[in-house]
């Protein structure tokens, strides 16, 4: 009797995008997990995470479901490790103090160099070394690593790459060489997962580099946006990719009746920088995906990302509590819409890997992320908690209705600032 053919390997690659990206990815993953039959996002063969995507990939590889991460990071409904977005904005006081301690010596060296030959020395050039006093990051990212460490030391989870059931790769960039390093690969799998998450998410200028084994590491997106090739090189024949950041098409949005400026320059420097950053990383990602089609023939790489006219995604304030809940719901619905819109394209590709798109789930008119999470809460709470949860749901519905009346829109608005 012939032996049964082994299942083809399946991978997941999650790009970065800061808190905004993590929220969008969670909402997207909940929608995908409900609609894709035959695909368990906790039982994939390879997980690859970059920056904010590293946090989500590490949670999935550790057995946390997309719904569980939604409750923890978006609803802050976790008895294990409460998540407070304010931890992402704590000043890097230790970094400031260490840099300021170098100021007297640098001043003395600069003055001595200039005074050694003031007629021929350039004053500004002599004092150029004072730039070393500037901190390498504005905010302290140690809280991210500490939270991940607490989360992954709970029973049934691990903070050690080598103890995981499936392969996990978290990509960071070596600051001194510019090389991408995949923590979890041989030679780099002894590093704690929590430390690798912190390094992968250390966006230069925002967070200080992370010191690991005598090297300094920053955000993994500096080299590539997605690093899906890591999963493909591990033998994955189907790779699901989620990229939360795309350049915003203001003209197209205006043509569709959205209410933001047709010209982004009117939004000032934050909007211009946000658009520039998105355009750079997105074009680089598209080049990479095109290369995968030729380099890994026969593999299917499926990308999910926001539409370019999605002004709600571009202008959302990810640090607002109400904004987090709203944006995850937004990502959930947009992903469901995309699965239906791309059904004819995606269904045959997924079918090759034993995965089916459930139209019945996608066409349920009243299905929402909040309602699905509420049902999970009720099952956990049992009959005694049903009344309280129903009252909470009713109050939330009333709050959304009042917001719709106030704003004149059909969806709940969030506090807006450029992402």
Short mmCIF file of C-alpha atoms in Angstrom, two decimals, residues 223-405:
data_model
loop_
_atom_site.label_atom_id
_atom_site.label_comp_id
_atom_site.label_asym_id
_atom_site.label_seq_id
_atom_site.Cartn_x
_atom_site.Cartn_y
_atom_site.Cartn_z
CA UNK A 223 16.55 45.47 4.86
CA UNK A 224 13.28 44.02 3.55
CA UNK A 225 9.64 44.72 4.21
CA UNK A 226 8.27 41.18 4.54
CA UNK A 227 11.10 38.59 4.55
CA UNK A 228 8.66 35.99 3.21
CA UNK A 229 11.65 34.38 1.49
CA UNK A 230 12.67 33.01 4.91
CA UNK A 231 9.53 30.84 4.94
CA UNK A 232 9.96 29.87 1.27
CA UNK A 233 13.55 28.77 1.89
CA UNK A 234 12.25 26.60 4.73
CA UNK A 235 10.19 24.71 2.16
CA UNK A 236 6.81 26.44 2.54
CA UNK A 237 4.71 26.01 -0.59
CA UNK A 238 1.94 28.30 0.60
CA UNK A 239 2.81 31.54 2.38
CA UNK A 240 0.13 33.86 3.71
CA UNK A 241 1.47 37.44 3.91
CA UNK A 242 -0.05 40.40 5.73
CA UNK A 243 1.29 43.90 5.09
CA UNK A 244 -0.56 46.68 6.96
CA UNK A 245 1.11 49.73 5.37
CA UNK A 246 0.40 50.87 1.82
CA UNK A 247 0.80 54.34 0.26
CA UNK A 248 -2.41 56.33 0.40
CA UNK A 249 -4.10 57.37 -2.85
CA UNK A 250 -5.71 60.67 -1.82
CA UNK A 251 -7.14 61.44 -5.26
CA UNK A 252 -8.84 58.07 -5.53
CA UNK A 253 -10.24 58.46 -2.02
CA UNK A 254 -11.63 61.90 -2.90
CA UNK A 255 -13.26 60.51 -6.04
CA UNK A 256 -15.02 57.94 -3.86
CA UNK A 257 -16.44 60.68 -1.67
CA UNK A 258 -14.07 60.46 1.30
CA UNK A 259 -13.67 63.67 3.24
CA UNK A 260 -9.91 64.12 3.47
CA UNK A 261 -7.69 66.45 1.48
CA UNK A 262 -6.97 65.52 -2.14
CA UNK A 263 -3.41 66.85 -1.65
CA UNK A 264 -1.54 65.35 1.29
CA UNK A 265 0.90 68.26 1.50
CA UNK A 266 -1.86 70.15 3.32
CA UNK A 267 -1.42 67.75 6.24
CA UNK A 268 2.08 69.01 6.96
CA UNK A 269 5.27 67.15 7.79
CA UNK A 270 3.76 64.14 9.66
CA UNK A 271 1.52 63.26 6.70
CA UNK A 272 4.31 63.77 4.15
CA UNK A 273 6.69 61.54 6.14
CA UNK A 274 4.03 58.86 6.63
CA UNK A 275 3.29 58.75 2.90
CA UNK A 276 6.99 58.69 1.98
CA UNK A 277 7.76 55.84 4.36
CA UNK A 278 4.81 53.78 3.13
CA UNK A 279 5.72 54.31 -0.53
CA UNK A 280 9.33 53.20 0.02
CA UNK A 281 8.57 50.01 1.93
CA UNK A 282 5.65 49.05 -0.31
CA UNK A 283 7.56 49.38 -3.58
CA UNK A 284 10.38 47.31 -2.10
CA UNK A 285 7.92 44.62 -1.02
CA UNK A 286 6.36 44.44 -4.50
CA UNK A 287 9.80 43.88 -6.03
CA UNK A 288 10.40 41.05 -3.57
CA UNK A 289 7.10 39.30 -4.29
CA UNK A 290 7.76 39.49 -8.03
CA UNK A 291 11.13 37.79 -7.46
CA UNK A 292 9.50 35.02 -5.41
CA UNK A 293 7.38 34.04 -8.44
CA UNK A 294 10.54 33.22 -10.42
CA UNK A 295 12.80 31.98 -7.62
CA UNK A 296 10.28 29.67 -5.92
CA UNK A 297 8.27 28.25 -8.80
CA UNK A 298 5.19 26.32 -7.77
CA UNK A 299 4.85 28.12 -4.43
CA UNK A 300 1.84 30.35 -3.76
CA UNK A 301 2.42 33.65 -1.97
CA UNK A 302 -0.89 35.32 -1.05
CA UNK A 303 -0.77 38.94 0.11
CA UNK A 304 -3.41 40.72 2.18
CA UNK A 305 -3.16 44.45 2.77
CA UNK A 306 -5.39 47.57 3.01
CA UNK A 307 -6.73 49.27 -0.09
CA UNK A 308 -4.81 52.39 -1.20
CA UNK A 309 -7.93 54.54 -0.74
CA UNK A 310 -8.42 53.40 2.88
CA UNK A 311 -8.28 56.78 4.61
CA UNK A 312 -9.43 55.23 7.89
CA UNK A 313 -6.26 53.15 7.95
CA UNK A 314 -3.99 56.04 7.00
CA UNK A 315 -5.36 58.58 9.48
CA UNK A 316 -6.13 56.34 12.47
CA UNK A 317 -4.75 57.08 15.92
CA UNK A 318 -3.43 53.73 17.12
CA UNK A 319 -2.91 54.93 20.70
CA UNK A 320 -6.59 55.69 21.26
CA UNK A 321 -8.38 52.88 23.14
CA UNK A 322 -11.56 53.34 21.09
CA UNK A 323 -9.41 53.65 17.97
CA UNK A 324 -7.77 50.28 18.60
CA UNK A 325 -11.12 48.51 18.85
CA UNK A 326 -12.50 50.31 15.81
CA UNK A 327 -9.45 49.68 13.62
CA UNK A 328 -9.34 45.95 14.39
CA UNK A 329 -13.03 45.72 13.46
CA UNK A 330 -12.28 47.68 10.30
CA UNK A 331 -9.47 45.29 9.32
CA UNK A 332 -11.72 42.32 10.05
CA UNK A 333 -14.46 43.55 7.70
CA UNK A 334 -12.11 44.71 4.95
CA UNK A 335 -10.40 41.31 4.92
CA UNK A 336 -13.76 39.54 4.65
CA UNK A 337 -14.68 41.82 1.74
CA UNK A 338 -11.35 41.12 0.05
CA UNK A 339 -11.78 37.34 0.35
CA UNK A 340 -15.15 37.59 -1.38
CA UNK A 341 -13.86 40.00 -4.03
CA UNK A 342 -10.84 37.80 -4.82
CA UNK A 343 -12.66 34.50 -4.43
CA UNK A 344 -12.15 33.34 -8.03
CA UNK A 345 -8.44 34.15 -7.83
CA UNK A 346 -7.74 32.74 -4.35
CA UNK A 347 -9.97 29.65 -4.21
CA UNK A 348 -8.00 27.51 -6.72
CA UNK A 349 -4.64 28.51 -5.23
CA UNK A 350 -5.76 27.64 -1.71
CA UNK A 351 -7.43 24.43 -2.89
CA UNK A 352 -4.02 23.18 -4.10
CA UNK A 353 -2.99 23.17 -0.44
CA UNK A 354 -6.16 21.65 0.96
CA UNK A 355 -7.68 24.98 2.09
CA UNK A 356 -11.23 26.10 1.29
CA UNK A 357 -12.73 29.57 1.50
CA UNK A 358 -16.02 29.41 3.39
CA UNK A 359 -18.47 31.59 1.51
CA UNK A 360 -21.16 30.86 4.11
CA UNK A 361 -19.03 32.54 6.79
CA UNK A 362 -18.14 35.50 4.59
CA UNK A 363 -21.74 36.20 3.59
CA UNK A 364 -23.15 36.26 7.12
CA UNK A 365 -24.52 39.85 7.23
CA UNK A 366 -24.39 40.34 11.00
CA UNK A 367 -21.01 38.81 11.76
CA UNK A 368 -18.66 41.25 13.50
CA UNK A 369 -15.35 40.87 15.28
CA UNK A 370 -16.83 42.16 18.52
CA UNK A 371 -19.72 39.71 18.36
CA UNK A 372 -17.41 36.77 17.69
CA UNK A 373 -15.19 37.72 20.62
CA UNK A 374 -18.28 38.20 22.78
CA UNK A 375 -19.39 34.65 22.07
CA UNK A 376 -15.99 33.38 23.16
CA UNK A 377 -16.27 35.41 26.35
CA UNK A 378 -19.67 33.95 27.10
CA UNK A 379 -18.38 30.42 26.66
CA UNK A 380 -15.56 31.21 29.08
CA UNK A 381 -17.82 33.00 31.58
CA UNK A 382 -20.56 30.34 31.61
CA UNK A 383 -24.23 31.02 32.42
CA UNK A 384 -23.47 33.26 35.41
CA UNK A 385 -21.59 35.74 33.25
CA UNK A 386 -24.10 35.86 30.40
CA UNK A 387 -26.23 38.73 31.72
CA UNK A 388 -23.30 41.01 32.45
CA UNK A 389 -21.79 40.38 29.04
CA UNK A 390 -25.11 41.01 27.31
CA UNK A 391 -25.46 44.32 29.15
CA UNK A 392 -21.90 45.24 28.14
CA UNK A 393 -22.67 44.47 24.49
CA UNK A 394 -25.86 46.54 24.63
CA UNK A 395 -24.01 49.52 26.08
CA UNK A 396 -21.32 49.22 23.40
CA UNK A 397 -23.98 49.16 20.68
CA UNK A 398 -25.61 52.26 22.18
CA UNK A 399 -22.24 54.03 22.29
CA UNK A 400 -21.59 53.26 18.62
CA UNK A 401 -25.09 54.45 17.64
CA UNK A 402 -24.58 57.77 19.44
CA UNK A 403 -21.23 58.22 17.70
CA UNK A 404 -22.80 57.54 14.31
CA UNK A 405 -25.51 60.12 14.97
#
